[in-house]
Short mmCIF file of C-alpha atoms and ligand atoms in Angstrom, two decimals:
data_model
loop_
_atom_site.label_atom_id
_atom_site.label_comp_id
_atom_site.label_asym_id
_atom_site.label_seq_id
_atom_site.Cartn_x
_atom_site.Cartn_y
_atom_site.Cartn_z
CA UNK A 30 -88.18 -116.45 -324.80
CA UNK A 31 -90.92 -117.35 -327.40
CA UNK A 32 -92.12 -115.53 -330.67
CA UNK A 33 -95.14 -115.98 -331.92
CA UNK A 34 -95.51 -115.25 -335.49
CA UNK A 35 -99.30 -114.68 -336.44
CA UNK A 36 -100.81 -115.35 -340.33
CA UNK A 37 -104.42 -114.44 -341.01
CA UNK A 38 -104.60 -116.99 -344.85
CA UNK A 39 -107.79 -116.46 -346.82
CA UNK A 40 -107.27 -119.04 -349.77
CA UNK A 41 -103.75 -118.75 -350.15
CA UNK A 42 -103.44 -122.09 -351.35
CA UNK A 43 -101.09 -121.34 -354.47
CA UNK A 44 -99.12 -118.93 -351.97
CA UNK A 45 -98.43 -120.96 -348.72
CA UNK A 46 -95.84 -123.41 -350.20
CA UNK A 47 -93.25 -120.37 -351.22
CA UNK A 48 -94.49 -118.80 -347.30
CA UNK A 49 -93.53 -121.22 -345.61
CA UNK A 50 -90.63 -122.42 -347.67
CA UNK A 51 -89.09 -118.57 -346.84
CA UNK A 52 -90.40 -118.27 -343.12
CA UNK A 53 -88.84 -121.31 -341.44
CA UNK A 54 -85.58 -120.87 -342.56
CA UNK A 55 -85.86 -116.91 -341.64
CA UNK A 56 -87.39 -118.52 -338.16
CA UNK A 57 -85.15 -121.07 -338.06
CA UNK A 58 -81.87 -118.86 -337.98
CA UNK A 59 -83.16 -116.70 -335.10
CA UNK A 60 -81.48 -119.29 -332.60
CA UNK A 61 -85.03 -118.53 -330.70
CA UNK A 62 -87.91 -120.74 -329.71
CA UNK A 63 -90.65 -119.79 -331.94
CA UNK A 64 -94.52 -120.64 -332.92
CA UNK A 65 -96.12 -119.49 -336.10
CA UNK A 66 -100.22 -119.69 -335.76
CA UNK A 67 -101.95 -119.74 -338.99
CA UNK A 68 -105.00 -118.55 -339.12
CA UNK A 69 -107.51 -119.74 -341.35
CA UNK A 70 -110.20 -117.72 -342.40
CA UNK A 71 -112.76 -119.54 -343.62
CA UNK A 72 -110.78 -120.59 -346.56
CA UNK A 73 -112.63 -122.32 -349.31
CA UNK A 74 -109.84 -123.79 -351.44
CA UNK A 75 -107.50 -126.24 -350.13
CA UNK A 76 -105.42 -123.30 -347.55
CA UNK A 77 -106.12 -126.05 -344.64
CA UNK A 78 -105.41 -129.12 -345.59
CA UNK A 79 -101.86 -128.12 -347.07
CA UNK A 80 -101.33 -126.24 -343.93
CA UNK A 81 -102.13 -129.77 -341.98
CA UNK A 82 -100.16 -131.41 -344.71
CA UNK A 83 -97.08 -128.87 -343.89
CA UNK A 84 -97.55 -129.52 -340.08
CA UNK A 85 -96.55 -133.17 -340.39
CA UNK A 86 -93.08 -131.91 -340.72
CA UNK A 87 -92.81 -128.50 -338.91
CA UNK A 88 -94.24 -128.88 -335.51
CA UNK A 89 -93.87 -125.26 -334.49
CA UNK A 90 -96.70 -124.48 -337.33
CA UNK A 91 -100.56 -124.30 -335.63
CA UNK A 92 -103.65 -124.17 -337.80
CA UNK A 93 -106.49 -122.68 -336.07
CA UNK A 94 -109.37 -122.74 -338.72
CA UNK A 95 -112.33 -120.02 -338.08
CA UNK A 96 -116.05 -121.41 -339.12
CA UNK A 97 -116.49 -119.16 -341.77
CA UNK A 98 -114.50 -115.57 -343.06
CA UNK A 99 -114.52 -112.93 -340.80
CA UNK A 100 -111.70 -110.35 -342.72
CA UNK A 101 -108.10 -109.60 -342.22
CA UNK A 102 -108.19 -107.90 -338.79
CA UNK A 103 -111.00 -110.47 -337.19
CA UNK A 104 -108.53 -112.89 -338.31
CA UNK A 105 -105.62 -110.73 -336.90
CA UNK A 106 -107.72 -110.92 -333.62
CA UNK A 107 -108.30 -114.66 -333.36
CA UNK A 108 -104.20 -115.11 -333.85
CA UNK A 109 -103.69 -112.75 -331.22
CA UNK A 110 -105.94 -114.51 -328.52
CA UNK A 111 -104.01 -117.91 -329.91
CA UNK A 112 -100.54 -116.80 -329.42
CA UNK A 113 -98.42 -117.63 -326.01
CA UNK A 114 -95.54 -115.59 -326.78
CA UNK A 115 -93.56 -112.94 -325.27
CA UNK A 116 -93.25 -111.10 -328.56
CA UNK A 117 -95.87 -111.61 -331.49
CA UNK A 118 -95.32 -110.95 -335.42
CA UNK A 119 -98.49 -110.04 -337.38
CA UNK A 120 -97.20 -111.25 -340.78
CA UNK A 121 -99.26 -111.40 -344.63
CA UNK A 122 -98.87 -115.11 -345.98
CA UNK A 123 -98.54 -113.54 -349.26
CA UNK A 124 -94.73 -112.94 -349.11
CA UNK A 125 -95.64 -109.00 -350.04
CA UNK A 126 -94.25 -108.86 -346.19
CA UNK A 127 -90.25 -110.56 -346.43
CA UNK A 128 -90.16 -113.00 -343.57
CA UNK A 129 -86.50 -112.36 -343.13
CA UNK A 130 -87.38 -108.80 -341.54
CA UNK A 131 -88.71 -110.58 -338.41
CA UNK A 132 -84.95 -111.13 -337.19
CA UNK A 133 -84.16 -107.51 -337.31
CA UNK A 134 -87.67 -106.56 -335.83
CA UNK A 135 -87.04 -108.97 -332.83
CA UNK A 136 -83.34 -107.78 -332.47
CA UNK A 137 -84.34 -104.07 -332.58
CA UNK A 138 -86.72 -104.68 -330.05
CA UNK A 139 -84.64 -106.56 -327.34
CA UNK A 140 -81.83 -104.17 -328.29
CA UNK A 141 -84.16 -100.79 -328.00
CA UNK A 142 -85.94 -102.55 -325.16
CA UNK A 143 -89.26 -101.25 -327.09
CA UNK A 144 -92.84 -102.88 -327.18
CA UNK A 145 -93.87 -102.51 -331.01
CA UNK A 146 -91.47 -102.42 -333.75
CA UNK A 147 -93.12 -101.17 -337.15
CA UNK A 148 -92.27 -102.57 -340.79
CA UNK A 149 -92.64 -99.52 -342.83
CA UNK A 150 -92.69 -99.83 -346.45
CA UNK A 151 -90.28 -97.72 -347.93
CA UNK A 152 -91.06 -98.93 -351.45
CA UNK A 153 -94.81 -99.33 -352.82
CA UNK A 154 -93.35 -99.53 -356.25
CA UNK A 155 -94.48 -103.04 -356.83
CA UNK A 156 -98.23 -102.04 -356.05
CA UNK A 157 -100.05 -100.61 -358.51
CA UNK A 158 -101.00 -96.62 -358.97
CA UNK A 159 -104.47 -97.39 -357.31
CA UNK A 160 -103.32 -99.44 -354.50
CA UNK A 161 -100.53 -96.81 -353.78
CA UNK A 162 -102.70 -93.28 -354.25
CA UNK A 163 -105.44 -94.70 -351.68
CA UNK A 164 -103.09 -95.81 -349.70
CA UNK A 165 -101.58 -92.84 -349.53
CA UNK A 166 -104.57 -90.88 -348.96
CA UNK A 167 -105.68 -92.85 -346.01
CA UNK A 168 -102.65 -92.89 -344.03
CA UNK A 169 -102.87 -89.05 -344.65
CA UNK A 170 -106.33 -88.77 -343.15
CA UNK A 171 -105.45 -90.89 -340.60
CA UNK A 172 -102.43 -89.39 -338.83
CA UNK A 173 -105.40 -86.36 -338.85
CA UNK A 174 -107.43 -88.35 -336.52
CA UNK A 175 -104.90 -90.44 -334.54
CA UNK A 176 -102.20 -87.91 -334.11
CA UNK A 177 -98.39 -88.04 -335.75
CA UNK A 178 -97.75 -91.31 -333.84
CA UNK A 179 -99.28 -92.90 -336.95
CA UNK A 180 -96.26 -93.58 -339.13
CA UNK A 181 -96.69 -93.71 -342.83
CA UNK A 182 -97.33 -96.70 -344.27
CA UNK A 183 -97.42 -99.11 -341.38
CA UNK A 184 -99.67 -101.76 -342.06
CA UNK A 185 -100.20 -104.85 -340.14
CA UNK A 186 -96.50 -106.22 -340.51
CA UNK A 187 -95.24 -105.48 -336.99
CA UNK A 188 -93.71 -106.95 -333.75
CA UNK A 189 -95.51 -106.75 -330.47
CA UNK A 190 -94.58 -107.07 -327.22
CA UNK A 191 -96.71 -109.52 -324.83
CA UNK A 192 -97.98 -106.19 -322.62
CA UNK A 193 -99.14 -104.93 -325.93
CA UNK A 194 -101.39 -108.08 -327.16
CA UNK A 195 -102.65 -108.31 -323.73
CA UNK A 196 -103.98 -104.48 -323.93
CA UNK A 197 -105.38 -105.42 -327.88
CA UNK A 198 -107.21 -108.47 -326.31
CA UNK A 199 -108.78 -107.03 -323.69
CA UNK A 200 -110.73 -104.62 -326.03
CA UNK A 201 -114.35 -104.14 -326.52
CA UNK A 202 -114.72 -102.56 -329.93
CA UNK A 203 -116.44 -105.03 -332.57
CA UNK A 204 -113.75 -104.40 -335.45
CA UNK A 205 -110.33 -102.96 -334.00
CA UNK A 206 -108.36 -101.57 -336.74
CA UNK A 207 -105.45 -102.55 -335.48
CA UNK A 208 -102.55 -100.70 -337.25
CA UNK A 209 -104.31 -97.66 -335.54
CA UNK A 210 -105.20 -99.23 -332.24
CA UNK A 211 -101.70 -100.44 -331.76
CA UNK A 212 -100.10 -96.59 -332.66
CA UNK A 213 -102.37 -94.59 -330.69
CA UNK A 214 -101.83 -97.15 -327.29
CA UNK A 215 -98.62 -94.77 -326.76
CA UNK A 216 -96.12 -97.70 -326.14
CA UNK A 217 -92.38 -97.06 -326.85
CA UNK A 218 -91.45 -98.43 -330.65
CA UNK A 219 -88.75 -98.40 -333.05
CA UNK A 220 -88.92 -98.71 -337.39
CA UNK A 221 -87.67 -101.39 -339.78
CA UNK A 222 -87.87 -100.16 -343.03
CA UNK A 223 -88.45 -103.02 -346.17
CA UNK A 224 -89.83 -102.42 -349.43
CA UNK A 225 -92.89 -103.98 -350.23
CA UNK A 226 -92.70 -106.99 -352.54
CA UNK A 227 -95.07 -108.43 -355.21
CA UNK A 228 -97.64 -110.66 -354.18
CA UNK A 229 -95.93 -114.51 -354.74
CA UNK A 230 -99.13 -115.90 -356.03
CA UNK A 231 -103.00 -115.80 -356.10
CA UNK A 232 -105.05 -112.41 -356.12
CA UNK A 233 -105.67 -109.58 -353.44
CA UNK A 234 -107.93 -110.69 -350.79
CA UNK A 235 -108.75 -107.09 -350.48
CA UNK A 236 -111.77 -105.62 -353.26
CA UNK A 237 -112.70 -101.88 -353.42
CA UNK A 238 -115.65 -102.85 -351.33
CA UNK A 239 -113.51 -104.22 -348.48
CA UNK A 240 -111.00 -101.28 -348.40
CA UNK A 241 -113.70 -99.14 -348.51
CA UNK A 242 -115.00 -100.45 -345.34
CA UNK A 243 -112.11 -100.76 -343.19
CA UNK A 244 -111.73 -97.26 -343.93
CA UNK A 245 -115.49 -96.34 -342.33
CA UNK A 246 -114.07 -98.60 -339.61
CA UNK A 247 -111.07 -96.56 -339.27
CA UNK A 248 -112.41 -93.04 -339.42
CA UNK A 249 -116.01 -94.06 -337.17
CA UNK A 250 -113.51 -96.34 -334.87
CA UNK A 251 -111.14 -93.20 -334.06
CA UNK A 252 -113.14 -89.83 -334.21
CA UNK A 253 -116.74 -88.30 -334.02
CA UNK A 254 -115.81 -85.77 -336.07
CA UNK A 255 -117.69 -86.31 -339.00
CA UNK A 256 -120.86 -86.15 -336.14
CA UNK A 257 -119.94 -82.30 -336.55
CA UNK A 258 -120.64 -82.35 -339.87
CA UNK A 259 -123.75 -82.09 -339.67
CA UNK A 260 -123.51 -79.47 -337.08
CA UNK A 261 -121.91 -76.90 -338.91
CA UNK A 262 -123.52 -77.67 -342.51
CA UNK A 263 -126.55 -76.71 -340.47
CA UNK A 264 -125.08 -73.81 -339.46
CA UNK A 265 -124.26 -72.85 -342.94
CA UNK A 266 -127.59 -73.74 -344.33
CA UNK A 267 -128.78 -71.22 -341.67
CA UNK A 268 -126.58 -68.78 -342.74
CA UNK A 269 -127.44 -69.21 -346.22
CA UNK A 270 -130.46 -68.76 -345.98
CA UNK A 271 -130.62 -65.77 -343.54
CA UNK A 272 -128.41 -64.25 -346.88
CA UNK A 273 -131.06 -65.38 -348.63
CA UNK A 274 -134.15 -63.60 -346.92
CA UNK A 275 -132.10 -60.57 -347.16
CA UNK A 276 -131.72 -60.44 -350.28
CA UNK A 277 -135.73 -61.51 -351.58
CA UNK A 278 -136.79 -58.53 -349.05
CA UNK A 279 -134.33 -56.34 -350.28
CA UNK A 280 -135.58 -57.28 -354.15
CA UNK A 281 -139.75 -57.02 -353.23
CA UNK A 282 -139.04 -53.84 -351.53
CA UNK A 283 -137.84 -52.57 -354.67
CA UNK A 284 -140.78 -54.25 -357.35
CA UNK A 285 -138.16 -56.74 -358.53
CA UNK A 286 -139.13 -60.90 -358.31
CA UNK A 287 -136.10 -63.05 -357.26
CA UNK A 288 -136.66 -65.84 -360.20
CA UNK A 289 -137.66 -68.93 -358.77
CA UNK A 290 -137.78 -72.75 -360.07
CA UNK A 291 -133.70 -73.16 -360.36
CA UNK A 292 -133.01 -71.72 -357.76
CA UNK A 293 -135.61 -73.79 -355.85
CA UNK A 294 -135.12 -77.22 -356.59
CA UNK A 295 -131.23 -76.85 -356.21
CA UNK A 296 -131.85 -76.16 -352.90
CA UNK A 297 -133.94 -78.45 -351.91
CA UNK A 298 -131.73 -81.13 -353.55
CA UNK A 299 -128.90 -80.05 -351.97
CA UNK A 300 -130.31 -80.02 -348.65
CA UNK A 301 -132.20 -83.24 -348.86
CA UNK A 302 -128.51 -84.71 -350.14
CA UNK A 303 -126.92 -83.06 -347.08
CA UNK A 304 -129.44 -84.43 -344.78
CA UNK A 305 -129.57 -88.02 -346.15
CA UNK A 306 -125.52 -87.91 -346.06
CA UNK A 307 -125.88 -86.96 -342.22
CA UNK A 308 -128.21 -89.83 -341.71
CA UNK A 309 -125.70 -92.09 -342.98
CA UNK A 310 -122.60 -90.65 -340.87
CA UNK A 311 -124.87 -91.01 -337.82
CA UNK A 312 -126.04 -94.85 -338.89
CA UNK A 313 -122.63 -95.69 -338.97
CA UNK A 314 -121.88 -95.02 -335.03
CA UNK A 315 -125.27 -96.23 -334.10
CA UNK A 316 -124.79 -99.99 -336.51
CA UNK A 317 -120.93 -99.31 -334.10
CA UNK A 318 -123.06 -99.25 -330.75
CA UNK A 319 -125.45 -102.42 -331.93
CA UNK A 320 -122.59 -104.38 -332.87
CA UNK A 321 -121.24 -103.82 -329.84
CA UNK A 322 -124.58 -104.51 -328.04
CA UNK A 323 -125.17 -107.59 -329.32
CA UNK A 324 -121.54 -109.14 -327.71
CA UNK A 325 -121.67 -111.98 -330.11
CA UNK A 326 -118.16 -113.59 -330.77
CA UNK A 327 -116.12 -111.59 -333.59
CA UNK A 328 -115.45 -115.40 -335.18
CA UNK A 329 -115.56 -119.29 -334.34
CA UNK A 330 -113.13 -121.63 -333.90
CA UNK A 331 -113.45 -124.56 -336.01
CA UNK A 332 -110.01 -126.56 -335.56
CA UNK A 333 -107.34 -125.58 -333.64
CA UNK A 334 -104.43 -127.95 -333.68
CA UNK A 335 -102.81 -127.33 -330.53
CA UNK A 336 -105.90 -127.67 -328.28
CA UNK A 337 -107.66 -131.26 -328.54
CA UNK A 338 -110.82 -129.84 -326.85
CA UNK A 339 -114.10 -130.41 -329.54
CA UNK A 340 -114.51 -126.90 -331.20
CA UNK A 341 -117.94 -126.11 -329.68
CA UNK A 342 -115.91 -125.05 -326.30
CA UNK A 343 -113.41 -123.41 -327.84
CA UNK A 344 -115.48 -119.89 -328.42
CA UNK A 345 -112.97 -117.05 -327.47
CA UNK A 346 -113.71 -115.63 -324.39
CA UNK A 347 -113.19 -111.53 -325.89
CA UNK A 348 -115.47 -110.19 -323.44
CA UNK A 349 -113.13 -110.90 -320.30
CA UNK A 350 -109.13 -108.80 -320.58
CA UNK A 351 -107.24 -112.12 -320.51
N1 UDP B 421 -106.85 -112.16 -345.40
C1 UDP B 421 -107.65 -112.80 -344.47
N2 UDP B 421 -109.01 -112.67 -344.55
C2 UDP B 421 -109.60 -111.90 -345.51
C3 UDP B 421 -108.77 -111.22 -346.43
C4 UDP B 421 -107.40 -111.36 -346.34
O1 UDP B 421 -107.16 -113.48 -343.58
O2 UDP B 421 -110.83 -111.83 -345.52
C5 UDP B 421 -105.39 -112.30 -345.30
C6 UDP B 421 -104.72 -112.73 -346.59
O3 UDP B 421 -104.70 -114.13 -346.73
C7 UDP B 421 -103.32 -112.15 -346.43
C8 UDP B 421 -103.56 -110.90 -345.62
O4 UDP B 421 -104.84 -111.05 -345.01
O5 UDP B 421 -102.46 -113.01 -345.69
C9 UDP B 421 -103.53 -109.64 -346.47
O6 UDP B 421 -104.41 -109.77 -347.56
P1 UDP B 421 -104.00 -109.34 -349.03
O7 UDP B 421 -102.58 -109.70 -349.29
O8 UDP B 421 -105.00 -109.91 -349.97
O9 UDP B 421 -104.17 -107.78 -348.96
P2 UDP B 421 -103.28 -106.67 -349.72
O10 UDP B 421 -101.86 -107.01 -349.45
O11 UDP B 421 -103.64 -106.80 -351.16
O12 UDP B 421 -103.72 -105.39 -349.10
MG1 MG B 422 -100.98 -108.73 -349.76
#
């Protein structure tokens, strides 16, 4: 049996040392055969050459280095089209993940004789207010869309079966999110609990502006629903407004004016507001379809250690369930 222990790093050069100094030994003591692919991201600091560095010594460790950053879950992807074995770990390299909960995921698993075992954080405390409140309203949101199986406060720290990485890699979407994807597949999974650490070293790799957009990616990647916005604001402009010629008839018929200029420009503010915000909702599942159109390769392979072939070959083939 082989695990396969995935890590998307996006300059995580002050972090990897203390990673990898806690993963082997974790890996180590598992008494399995094990590879861990880390994924480079188009790191700009010095991520990659430590990682080589780290290699000469710990042959189980592959660097595959992407051209250029592609985010978390791209990253997520290219590890998961890497990987050979029959269960895969998606693991952070920041340590915020504890490497020694891979043993009791992989135990669980074989014991339970399930396909995905979740880490679930059952302590946020170390993250701060922000992190934790958005967090929390997300997950909220989306168990709405994909249904109850969505357990609180998975993120991408889980165990995977091989019948389960084959499903994720033979899918079409542009940007899977995949700690919805992999819930709302329907396989049989169990829980390890851990509380969430601090990040070892360096900064978050994830902005405002990036959290932001995996959650449009989320929401326009598991419903149409917000497409029905627009329906039935319509519907209640209508209504409005059918209200509204009621009551001006009602007023001429008896010599009164309805005053005007207010109540005029807030409605045509609000209604050009609606409309433009309707626009939007619908750009974002049309940009969806164009992506998709388009077919080009989610990300590049630069360097991959484990396959001498020159890089220009090595595109992933994502297009074809492998
Ligand atoms: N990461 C990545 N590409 C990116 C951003 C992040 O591969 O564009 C990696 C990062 O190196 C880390 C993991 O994704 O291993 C999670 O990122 P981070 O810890 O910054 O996110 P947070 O824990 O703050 O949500
Ligand atoms: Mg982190």
């Amino acid at each position: 049996m082989l695990l396969s222990v995935v890590t998307p790093m996006y300059n995580e050069r002050e972090a990897v040392d203390q990673f990898v100094a806690r993963l082997r030994p974790a890996l180590d003591g598992l008494g399995a055969e094990y590879e861990v692919v880390a994924v480079d991201d188009g790191s700009t600091d010095a991520t990659v050459s430590r990682l080589l560095q780290l290699r000469a010594d710990w042959p189980q460790l592959r660097v595959v280095s992407l051209r250029r950053n592609v985010g978390h879950q791209t990253a997520l992807r290219a590890g998961f089209q890497a990987v050979r074995g029959e269960y895969v770990v998606s693991i952070d390299a920041d340590l915020q993940d504890p490497p020694e909960v891979i043993g009791e995921m992989l135990a669980l698993a074989r014991r339970d004789q399930v396909d995905v075992v979740y880490g679930v954080r059952s302590d946020r405390s170390t993250d701060s207010a922000f992190k934790r409140n958005s967090a929390g309203l997300y997950y909220w949101t989306m168990r709405r869309l994909v249904g109850s199986s969505l357990s609180d406060q998975a993120g991408d720290f889980r165990l995977m079966s091989r019948a389960v990485v084959t499903v994720l890699n033979s899918l079409q979407e542009p940007r899977p999110v995949y700690r919805l994807v992999v819930p709302s597949l329907g396989f049989s999974s169990g829980e390890v609990r851990y509380a969430r650490q601090e990040r070892v070293a360096g900064r978050t790799k994830y902005p405002l502006s990036r959290m932001v957009r995996l959650t449009f990616d989320s929401v326009t990647g598991f419903s149409a629903a917000p497409l029905r916005l627009a329906t039935w604001l319509g519907l209640f402009s209508f209504l409005l407004c059918v209200a509204l010629i009621v009551t001006a008839l009602v007023a001429w018929g008896s010599g009164g004016v309805v005053p005007g200029w207010t109540s005029l420009y807030i409605a045509v503010l609000l209604l050009g507001g609606i409309q433009l915000i309707c626009l939007g909702l619908l750009g974002e599942y049309v940009g969806r379809i164009y992506m998709a159109s388009q077919q080009r390769p989610p990300y590049l392979i630069a360097h991959d250690t484990a396959s001498p072939a020159p890089a220009e070959t090595s595109v992933p083939a994502v297009r074809t369930p492998s």
